[in-house]
Amino acid sequence: DAMVIQNPRYQVTQFGKPVTLSCSQTLNHNVMYWYQQKSSQAPKLLFHYYDKDFNNEADTPDNFQSRRPNTSFCFLDIRSPGLGDAAMYLCATSVPDRGTQYFGPGTRLTVL
Amino acid sequence: TQLLEQSPQFLSIQEGENLTVYCNSSSVFSSLQWYRQEPGEGPVLLVTVVTGGEVKKLKRLTFQFGDARKDSSLHITAAQPGDTGLYLCAGARPGGYQKVTFGTGTKLQVIP
């Protein structure tokens, strides 16, 4: 089945220790997104790629970076995680003609 | 700033009851999605509506897109414990399908 996969599902890191979250898709969608979601709130868009074009949200901290080496994979790098970065991180994909996004299961990040 | 206000914010009902969740905005959307998210998981797409006045049914769930495409509702008939979760609406603006505006979310608890 075509899907969006996120690894790992749970990630524990230490304050200030870099961490990378990964996302892959078998949907062959042009657009990939990274969202941050804190307890029962709406997801907050960090950035998205339209093919190789990177689009950063104005209020996304510099601490968050992303890479998309090919259509299928996208990575979220948190350079120096703080306690406030503990959250669920969601990857999503879409084709840019309707707005419908397909989400992965998320990675729950804990910062100690 | 585009806002999608959902109401109610929280809802706790007994199994078998009916409920309606509303998603309202002052902006026009070209398409609107409804998602359900269970704790620790990513949002799962329930439906996309694109035509003003459109009604879609998914088993016990009925979705309606307002005539002016500024609002939407989700009605659940005979709620079951499996319906418990966070319900999110999300709208794509005309010409801006890459990004969507998420609603504020409705947390539903169905008590057996």
Coordinates of N, CA and C in Angstrom, one line a residue:
Chain A
D1 N 0.8 -1.2 0.0 CA 0.0 0.0 0.0 C 0.9 1.3 0.0
A2 N 0.5 2.2 -0.8 CA 1.2 3.5 -0.8 C 1.0 4.2 0.5
M3 N 2.1 4.8 1.0 CA 2.0 5.3 2.3 C 3.2 6.3 2.7
V4 N 3.0 6.9 3.8 CA 4.0 7.8 4.4 C 4.6 7.2 5.6
I5 N 5.9 7.0 5.7 CA 6.5 6.3 6.8 C 7.5 7.2 7.5
Q6 N 7.4 7.2 8.8 CA 8.3 8.0 9.6 C 9.1 7.1 10.6
N7 N 10.4 7.4 10.7 CA 11.3 6.7 11.6 C 12.2 7.6 12.3
P8 N 12.4 7.4 13.6 CA 11.8 6.4 14.4 C 10.4 6.9 14.9
R9 N 9.6 6.0 15.5 CA 8.3 6.5 16.0 C 8.5 7.3 17.3
Y10 N 9.5 6.9 18.1 CA 9.8 7.6 19.3 C 11.3 7.9 19.3
Q11 N 11.7 9.1 19.7 CA 13.1 9.5 19.7 C 13.3 10.2 21.0
V12 N 14.4 9.8 21.7 CA 14.8 10.5 22.9 C 16.1 11.1 22.7
T13 N 16.3 12.4 23.0 CA 17.6 13.0 22.8 C 17.9 13.8 24.1
Q14 N 19.1 14.3 24.2 CA 19.5 15.1 25.3 C 19.5 16.6 24.8
F15 N 19.3 17.4 25.8 CA 19.3 18.9 25.5 C 20.6 19.2 24.8
G16 N 20.5 19.9 23.6 CA 21.6 20.3 22.8 C 22.2 19.3 21.9
K17 N 21.8 18.0 22.0 CA 22.3 17.0 21.1 C 21.6 16.9 19.8
P18 N 22.3 17.1 18.7 CA 21.6 17.1 17.4 C 20.8 15.8 17.2
V19 N 19.7 15.9 16.5 CA 18.8 14.7 16.2 C 18.3 14.9 14.8
T20 N 18.1 13.8 14.1 CA 17.5 13.7 12.8 C 16.3 12.8 12.7
L21 N 15.2 13.3 12.2 CA 14.0 12.5 12.0 C 13.9 12.3 10.5
S22 N 13.4 11.1 10.1 CA 13.3 10.8 8.7 C 11.9 10.5 8.3
C23 N 11.6 10.7 7.0 CA 10.3 10.5 6.4 C 10.5 9.9 5.0
S24 N 9.7 8.9 4.7 CA 9.8 8.4 3.3 C 8.4 8.2 2.8
Q25 N 8.2 8.3 1.5 CA 6.8 8.1 0.9 C 6.9 7.3 -0.3
T26 N 5.8 6.5 -0.5 CA 5.7 5.7 -1.7 C 4.6 6.2 -2.6
L27 N 4.1 7.4 -2.3 CA 3.0 8.0 -3.0 C 3.5 8.8 -4.3
N28 N 4.8 9.0 -4.3 CA 5.4 9.8 -5.4 C 4.8 11.2 -5.5
H29 N 4.5 11.8 -4.4 CA 3.9 13.2 -4.4 C 5.0 14.2 -4.5
N30 N 4.7 15.3 -5.1 CA 5.6 16.4 -5.3 C 6.0 17.1 -4.0
V31 N 5.0 17.3 -3.2 CA 5.2 18.1 -2.0 C 5.3 17.3 -0.7
M32 N 6.3 17.7 0.1 CA 6.5 17.1 1.4 C 6.6 18.1 2.4
Y33 N 6.0 17.9 3.6 CA 5.9 18.8 4.7 C 6.4 18.3 6.0
W34 N 6.9 19.2 6.8 CA 7.2 18.9 8.2 C 6.4 19.8 9.1
Y35 N 5.7 19.2 10.0 CA 4.9 19.9 11.0 C 5.3 19.5 12.4
Q36 N 5.1 20.5 13.3 CA 5.3 20.3 14.8 C 4.0 20.4 15.4
Q37 N 3.7 19.4 16.3 CA 2.4 19.4 17.0 C 2.6 19.2 18.5
K38 N 2.0 20.1 19.2 CA 2.1 19.9 20.7 C 0.7 19.6 21.2
S39 N 0.6 18.9 22.3 CA -0.6 18.2 22.8 C -1.9 18.8 22.4
S40 N -2.6 18.0 21.5 CA -3.9 18.2 21.1 C -4.1 19.6 20.4
Q41 N -3.1 20.2 20.0 CA -3.2 21.4 19.2 C -3.1 21.1 17.7
A42 N -3.5 22.1 16.9 CA -3.3 21.9 15.4 C -1.9 21.8 15.1
P43 N -1.6 21.0 14.0 CA -0.2 20.9 13.6 C 0.3 22.3 13.1
K44 N 1.6 22.6 13.4 CA 2.2 23.9 13.0 C 3.2 23.6 11.9
L45 N 3.0 24.2 10.7 CA 3.9 24.0 9.6 C 5.3 24.6 9.9
L46 N 6.3 23.8 9.7 CA 7.7 24.2 9.8 C 8.3 24.7 8.5
F47 N 8.2 23.8 7.5 CA 8.6 24.1 6.1 C 8.0 23.0 5.2
H48 N 8.1 23.3 3.9 CA 7.7 22.2 2.9 C 8.6 22.3 1.7
Y49 N 8.6 21.3 1.0 CA 9.3 21.2 -0.3 C 8.3 21.0 -1.4
Y50 N 8.5 21.7 -2.5 CA 7.7 21.4 -3.7 C 8.8 21.0 -4.7
D51 N 8.9 19.7 -4.9 CA 10.0 19.0 -5.6 C 11.3 19.4 -4.8
K52 N 12.2 20.1 -5.4 CA 13.4 20.4 -4.7 C 13.4 21.8 -4.1
D53 N 12.3 22.6 -4.4 CA 12.2 23.9 -3.9 C 11.8 23.9 -2.4
F54 N 12.7 24.5 -1.6 CA 12.5 24.6 -0.2 C 11.7 25.8 0.2
N55 N 10.7 25.7 1.1 CA 9.9 26.8 1.5 C 9.8 26.8 3.0
N56 N 10.5 27.8 3.6 CA 10.6 27.9 5.1 C 9.5 28.8 5.6
E57 N 8.8 28.5 6.7 CA 7.9 29.4 7.3 C 8.7 30.5 8.1
A58 N 8.1 31.7 8.1 CA 8.8 32.8 8.6 C 9.1 32.6 10.1
D59 N 8.3 31.9 10.8 CA 8.5 31.8 12.3 C 9.2 30.5 12.7
T60 N 9.7 29.7 11.7 CA 10.4 28.5 12.0 C 11.8 28.9 12.5
P61 N 12.2 28.4 13.7 CA 13.5 28.7 14.3 C 14.6 28.2 13.4
D62 N 15.7 28.9 13.4 CA 16.9 28.5 12.6 C 17.5 27.1 13.1
N63 N 17.1 26.7 14.3 CA 17.5 25.4 14.9 C 17.0 24.3 14.1
F64 N 15.9 24.5 13.3 CA 15.3 23.4 12.5 C 15.8 23.6 11.0
Q65 N 16.3 22.5 10.5 CA 16.7 22.4 9.1 C 16.1 21.2 8.4
S66 N 16.1 21.2 7.1 CA 15.6 20.1 6.4 C 16.4 19.7 5.2
R67 N 16.3 18.5 4.8 CA 16.9 18.0 3.5 C 16.0 17.1 2.8
R68 N 16.0 17.2 1.5 CA 15.2 16.3 0.6 C 16.1 15.8 -0.5
P69 N 16.8 14.7 -0.3 CA 17.7 14.2 -1.3 C 17.1 13.7 -2.5
N70 N 15.9 13.2 -2.4 CA 15.2 12.7 -3.6 C 13.7 12.8 -3.4
T71 N 12.9 12.4 -4.3 CA 11.4 12.5 -4.2 C 10.9 11.8 -3.0
S72 N 11.5 10.7 -2.7 CA 10.9 9.8 -1.7 C 11.2 10.1 -0.2
F73 N 12.4 10.8 0.0 CA 12.9 11.0 1.3 C 13.0 12.4 1.7
C74 N 12.7 12.7 3.0 CA 12.8 14.0 3.5 C 13.3 13.9 5.0
F75 N 14.2 14.8 5.4 CA 14.7 14.7 6.8 C 14.5 16.0 7.5
L76 N 14.3 15.9 8.8 CA 14.2 17.0 9.7 C 15.4 17.0 10.6
D77 N 16.2 18.0 10.6 CA 17.4 18.1 11.5 C 17.1 19.1 12.6
I78 N 17.3 18.8 13.8 CA 17.2 19.7 14.9 C 18.6 19.9 15.5
R79 N 19.2 21.0 15.3 CA 20.6 21.2 15.5 C 21.0 21.2 17.0
S80 N 20.2 21.8 17.8 CA 20.4 21.9 19.2 C 19.1 21.9 20.0
P81 N 18.5 20.7 20.2 CA 17.2 20.6 20.7 C 17.1 21.2 22.1
G82 N 16.1 22.0 22.3 CA 15.8 22.5 23.6 C 14.6 21.8 24.2
L83 N 14.3 22.1 25.5 CA 13.1 21.4 26.1 C 11.8 21.8 25.4
G84 N 11.8 23.0 24.9 CA 10.6 23.4 24.2 C 10.4 22.7 22.8
D85 N 11.3 22.0 22.4 CA 11.2 21.3 21.1 C 10.6 19.9 21.2
A86 N 10.4 19.5 22.5 CA 9.7 18.2 22.7 C 8.3 18.3 22.1
A87 N 7.9 17.4 21.2 CA 6.7 17.5 20.5 C 6.5 16.3 19.6
M88 N 5.4 16.2 19.0 CA 5.2 15.2 17.9 C 5.5 15.9 16.6
Y89 N 6.3 15.2 15.8 CA 6.7 15.8 14.5 C 6.1 14.9 13.4
L90 N 5.3 15.6 12.6 CA 4.5 15.0 11.5 C 5.1 15.3 10.1
C91 N 5.2 14.3 9.3 CA 5.5 14.4 7.9 C 4.3 14.2 7.1
A92 N 4.1 15.0 6.1 CA 2.9 14.8 5.2 C 3.4 15.0 3.7
T93 N 2.5 14.5 2.8 CA 2.8 14.7 1.4 C 1.5 15.1 0.7
S94 N 1.6 15.7 -0.4 CA 0.4 16.1 -1.2 C 0.8 16.2 -2.7
V95 N -0.2 16.2 -3.5 CA 0.0 16.7 -4.9 C -0.7 18.1 -4.9
P96 N 0.0 19.1 -5.5 CA -0.4 20.5 -5.4 C -1.6 20.9 -6.2
D97 N -2.7 20.1 -6.2 CA -3.8 20.5 -7.0 C -5.2 20.5 -6.2
R98 N -5.1 20.1 -5.0 CA -6.4 20.1 -4.2 C -6.2 20.5 -2.8
G99 N -5.0 20.3 -2.2 CA -4.8 20.6 -0.8 C -4.8 19.4 0.1
T100 N -5.3 18.3 -0.4 CA -5.3 17.1 0.5 C -3.9 16.6 0.8
Q101 N -3.7 16.5 2.1 CA -2.4 16.0 2.6 C -2.5 14.7 3.3
Y102 N -1.5 13.9 3.1 CA -1.5 12.5 3.7 C -0.3 12.5 4.7
F103 N -0.7 12.1 5.9 CA 0.3 12.2 7.0 C 0.9 10.8 7.3
G104 N 2.1 10.9 7.8 CA 2.7 9.7 8.4 C 2.3 9.6 9.9
P105 N 2.7 8.5 10.5 CA 2.3 8.3 11.9 C 2.9 9.2 13.0
G106 N 4.0 9.9 12.5 CA 4.6 10.9 13.5 C 5.8 10.3 14.2
T107 N 6.6 11.2 14.7 CA 7.7 10.8 15.6 C 7.6 11.6 16.9
R108 N 7.5 11.0 18.0 CA 7.4 11.6 19.3 C 8.8 11.9 19.8
L109 N 9.1 13.2 19.9 CA 10.5 13.6 20.3 C 10.4 14.0 21.8
T110 N 11.3 13.3 22.6 CA 11.5 13.7 24.0 C 12.9 14.3 24.2
V111 N 13.0 15.4 24.9 CA 14.3 16.1 25.1 C 14.5 16.0 26.6
L112 N 15.6 15.4 27.0 CA 15.9 15.3 28.4 C 16.9 16.3 28.9
Chain B
T1 N -4.5 37.2 8.4 CA -4.3 35.8 8.8 C -5.6 35.0 8.6
Q2 N -5.4 33.9 8.0 CA -6.6 33.1 7.7 C -6.8 32.2 9.0
L3 N -8.0 32.2 9.5 CA -8.4 31.4 10.6 C -9.5 30.5 10.3
L4 N -9.4 29.3 10.9 CA -10.5 28.3 10.8 C -10.8 28.0 12.3
E5 N -12.0 28.5 12.7 CA -12.4 28.3 14.0 C -13.3 27.0 14.1
Q6 N -12.9 26.1 15.0 CA -13.7 24.9 15.2 C -14.5 25.0 16.5
S7 N -15.7 24.5 16.5 CA -16.5 24.4 17.7 C -17.3 23.2 17.7
P8 N -17.5 22.6 18.9 CA -16.9 23.0 20.2 C -15.4 22.6 20.2
Q9 N -14.7 23.1 21.2 CA -13.3 22.7 21.4 C -13.1 21.3 22.0
F10 N -14.0 21.1 22.9 CA -14.0 19.8 23.6 C -15.5 19.2 23.6
L11 N -15.6 17.9 23.5 CA -16.9 17.3 23.5 C -16.8 15.9 24.2
S12 N -17.6 15.7 25.2 CA -17.7 14.4 25.8 C -19.1 13.9 25.8
I13 N -19.4 12.8 25.2 CA -20.7 12.4 25.0 C -20.8 10.9 25.3
Q14 N -22.0 10.4 25.5 CA -22.3 9.0 25.7 C -22.4 8.2 24.4
E15 N -22.0 7.0 24.4 CA -22.1 6.1 23.2 C -23.6 6.2 22.7
G16 N -23.8 6.3 21.4 CA -25.1 6.3 20.9 C -25.7 7.7 20.6
E17 N -25.1 8.7 21.2 CA -25.5 10.1 20.9 C -25.0 10.6 19.6
N18 N -25.7 11.6 19.1 CA -25.3 12.3 17.9 C -24.6 13.6 18.2
L19 N -23.7 14.1 17.3 CA -23.0 15.3 17.5 C -22.6 16.0 16.2
T20 N -22.4 17.3 16.3 CA -22.0 18.0 15.1 C -20.8 18.9 15.5
V21 N -19.8 18.9 14.7 CA -18.6 19.8 14.8 C -18.6 20.8 13.7
Y22 N -18.3 22.0 14.0 CA -18.4 23.1 13.0 C -17.0 23.6 12.8
C23 N -16.8 24.1 11.6 CA -15.5 24.6 11.1 C -15.8 25.9 10.3
N24 N -15.5 27.1 10.9 CA -15.9 28.3 10.3 C -14.8 29.3 10.0
S25 N -15.0 30.0 8.9 CA -13.9 31.0 8.5 C -14.6 32.2 7.8
S26 N -13.9 33.3 7.7 CA -14.4 34.4 6.9 C -13.8 34.4 5.5
S27 N -12.9 33.4 5.3 CA -12.2 33.2 4.0 C -12.8 32.1 3.2
V28 N -12.7 32.3 1.9 CA -13.2 31.2 1.0 C -12.1 30.2 0.8
F29 N -12.5 29.0 0.8 CA -11.5 27.9 0.5 C -11.9 27.1 -0.7
S30 N -10.9 26.7 -1.5 CA -11.1 25.9 -2.7 C -11.4 24.5 -2.3
S31 N -10.9 24.0 -1.3 CA -11.1 22.7 -0.8 C -11.0 22.6 0.7
L32 N -11.6 21.7 1.3 CA -11.6 21.6 2.8 C -11.5 20.1 3.1
Q33 N -10.6 19.8 4.0 CA -10.4 18.4 4.5 C -10.8 18.2 5.9
W34 N -11.2 17.1 6.3 CA -11.4 16.7 7.7 C -10.5 15.5 8.0
Y35 N -9.9 15.6 9.1 CA -9.0 14.5 9.6 C -9.4 14.1 11.0
R36 N -9.1 12.8 11.3 CA -9.2 12.4 12.7 C -7.9 11.9 13.2
Q37 N -7.5 12.3 14.4 CA -6.2 11.9 14.9 C -6.4 11.3 16.3
E38 N -5.8 10.1 16.4 CA -5.9 9.4 17.7 C -4.5 9.7 18.4
P39 N -4.6 9.5 19.7 CA -3.4 9.9 20.5 C -2.1 9.1 20.0
G40 N -1.0 9.8 19.8 CA 0.2 9.2 19.4 C 0.3 8.8 18.0
E41 N -0.7 9.2 17.2 CA -0.7 8.8 15.7 C -0.8 10.1 14.9
G42 N -0.6 10.0 13.6 CA -0.7 11.1 12.7 C -2.2 11.3 12.3
P43 N -2.6 12.5 11.8 CA -4.0 12.7 11.3 C -4.3 11.7 10.2
V44 N -5.5 11.2 10.2 CA -5.9 10.3 9.1 C -7.0 11.1 8.3
L45 N -6.9 11.1 7.0 CA -7.8 11.8 6.2 C -9.2 11.1 6.2
L46 N -10.2 11.9 6.5 CA -11.6 11.3 6.4 C -12.2 11.7 5.1
V47 N -12.1 13.0 4.7 CA -12.8 13.4 3.5 C -12.2 14.7 2.9
T48 N -12.4 14.9 1.6 CA -12.1 16.2 1.0 C -13.4 16.7 0.3
V49 N -13.8 17.9 0.6 CA -14.9 18.5 -0.1 C -14.4 19.7 -0.9
V50 N -15.0 19.9 -2.1 CA -14.5 20.9 -3.0 C -15.6 21.8 -3.6
T51 N -16.8 21.4 -3.6 CA -17.9 22.1 -4.2 C -18.8 22.7 -3.1
G52 N -19.2 24.0 -3.3 CA -20.1 24.6 -2.3 C -21.4 23.9 -2.2
G53 N -21.8 23.6 -1.0 CA -23.1 22.8 -0.8 C -22.9 21.3 -0.8
E54 N -21.7 20.9 -1.1 CA -21.4 19.5 -1.2 C -21.7 18.7 0.1
V55 N -22.3 17.6 0.0 CA -22.5 16.7 1.2 C -21.9 15.3 0.9
K56 N -21.0 14.9 1.8 CA -20.4 13.5 1.6 C -20.7 12.7 2.9
K57 N -20.9 11.4 2.6 CA -21.2 10.5 3.8 C -20.2 9.4 3.8
L58 N -19.7 9.1 5.0 CA -18.8 8.1 5.2 C -19.3 7.3 6.4
K59 N -20.1 6.2 6.1 CA -20.7 5.4 7.1 C -21.6 6.3 8.0
R60 N -21.3 6.5 9.3 CA -22.1 7.3 10.2 C -21.6 8.8 10.2
L61 N -20.7 9.1 9.4 CA -20.2 10.5 9.4 C -20.8 11.2 8.1
T62 N -21.3 12.4 8.3 CA -21.8 13.2 7.2 C -21.0 14.6 7.2
F63 N -20.5 14.9 6.1 CA -19.7 16.1 6.0 C -20.4 17.1 5.0
Q64 N -20.4 18.3 5.4 CA -21.1 19.3 4.5 C -20.1 20.5 4.3
F65 N -20.0 21.0 3.1 CA -19.3 22.2 2.7 C -20.3 23.3 2.5
G66 N -20.1 24.4 3.1 CA -21.0 25.5 3.0 C -21.2 26.0 1.6
D67 N -22.3 26.6 1.3 CA -22.6 27.1 -0.1 C -21.5 28.1 -0.5
A68 N -21.1 28.9 0.4 CA -20.1 30.0 0.1 C -18.6 29.5 0.2
R69 N -18.5 28.2 0.6 CA -17.2 27.6 0.8 C -16.3 28.3 1.8
K70 N -17.0 28.8 2.9 CA -16.3 29.4 4.0 C -16.4 28.6 5.3
D71 N -17.3 27.5 5.3 CA -17.5 26.8 6.5 C -17.9 25.3 6.1
S72 N -17.8 24.5 7.1 CA -18.1 23.1 7.0 C -18.5 22.5 8.3
S73 N -19.2 21.4 8.2 CA -19.7 20.7 9.4 C -19.4 19.2 9.2
L74 N -19.3 18.6 10.4 CA -19.1 17.1 10.5 C -20.2 16.6 11.5
H75 N -21.0 15.8 11.0 CA -22.1 15.2 11.9 C -21.8 13.7 12.1
I76 N -21.8 13.3 13.3 CA -21.6 11.9 13.6 C -22.9 11.3 14.2
T77 N -23.5 10.3 13.6 CA -24.7 9.7 14.1 C -24.3 8.5 15.0
A78 N -25.0 8.3 16.1 CA -24.8 7.2 17.0 C -23.3 6.9 17.3
A79 N -22.7 7.9 17.9 CA -21.3 7.9 18.2 C -20.9 6.6 18.9
Q80 N -19.7 6.1 18.6 CA -19.1 4.9 19.2 C -17.7 5.3 19.8
P81 N -17.3 4.5 20.8 CA -16.0 4.8 21.4 C -14.9 4.9 20.4
G82 N -14.9 4.2 19.3 CA -13.9 4.2 18.3 C -13.9 5.6 17.6
D83 N -14.9 6.4 17.8 CA -14.9 7.8 17.2 C -14.0 8.7 18.0
T84 N -13.6 8.3 19.2 CA -12.8 9.2 20.1 C -11.6 9.7 19.4
G85 N -11.3 10.9 19.5 CA -10.0 11.5 18.9 C -10.1 13.0 18.7
L86 N -9.1 13.5 18.1 CA -9.0 14.9 17.7 C -9.4 15.1 16.3
Y87 N -10.5 15.9 16.1 CA -10.9 16.1 14.7 C -10.4 17.5 14.3
L88 N -9.8 17.5 13.1 CA -9.2 18.7 12.5 C -9.8 19.0 11.1
C89 N -10.2 20.2 10.9 CA -10.5 20.6 9.6 C -9.3 21.4 9.0
A90 N -9.2 21.4 7.7 CA -8.0 22.1 7.1 C -8.5 22.6 5.7
G91 N -8.2 23.8 5.4 CA -8.7 24.4 4.1 C -7.5 24.9 3.3
A92 N -7.7 24.7 2.0 CA -6.7 25.2 1.0 C -7.3 26.5 0.3
R93 N -6.5 27.5 0.2 CA -7.0 28.8 -0.4 C -6.9 28.7 -1.9
P94 N -7.7 29.4 -2.7 CA -7.6 29.4 -4.1 C -6.2 29.8 -4.6
G95 N -5.7 29.0 -5.4 CA -4.3 29.2 -6.0 C -3.2 28.9 -5.0
G96 N -3.6 28.4 -3.8 CA -2.5 28.1 -2.8 C -2.6 26.7 -2.3
Y97 N -2.7 25.8 -3.2 CA -2.9 24.4 -2.7 C -1.7 23.8 -2.0
Q98 N -0.6 24.4 -2.1 CA 0.6 23.7 -1.4 C 0.4 23.8 0.1
K99 N -0.2 24.8 0.6 CA -0.4 25.0 2.1 C -1.8 25.1 2.5
V100 N -2.1 24.5 3.6 CA -3.5 24.6 4.1 C -3.5 25.3 5.5
T101 N -4.6 25.8 5.8 CA -4.9 26.4 7.2 C -5.6 25.3 8.0
F102 N -5.0 25.0 9.1 CA -5.7 24.0 10.0 C -6.7 24.7 11.0
G103 N -7.8 24.0 11.2 CA -8.7 24.5 12.3 C -8.1 24.3 13.6
T104 N -8.8 24.8 14.6 CA -8.3 24.8 16.0 C -8.5 23.5 16.7
G105 N -9.2 22.6 16.1 CA -9.3 21.2 16.6 C -10.5 21.0 17.5
T106 N -11.1 19.9 17.5 CA -12.2 19.5 18.4 C -11.8 18.1 19.0
K107 N -11.7 18.1 20.3 CA -11.3 16.8 21.0 C -12.6 16.1 21.4
L108 N -12.8 15.0 20.9 CA -14.1 14.2 21.1 C -13.8 13.0 22.0
Q109 N -14.6 12.8 23.0 CA -14.5 11.6 23.8 C -15.9 11.0 23.8
V110 N -15.9 9.7 23.4 CA -17.2 9.0 23.5 C -17.1 7.9 24.6
I111 N -18.0 8.1 25.5 CA -17.9 7.2 26.7 C -18.8 6.0 26.5
P112 N -18.3 4.8 26.7 CA -19.1 3.6 26.5 C -20.2 3.5 27.5

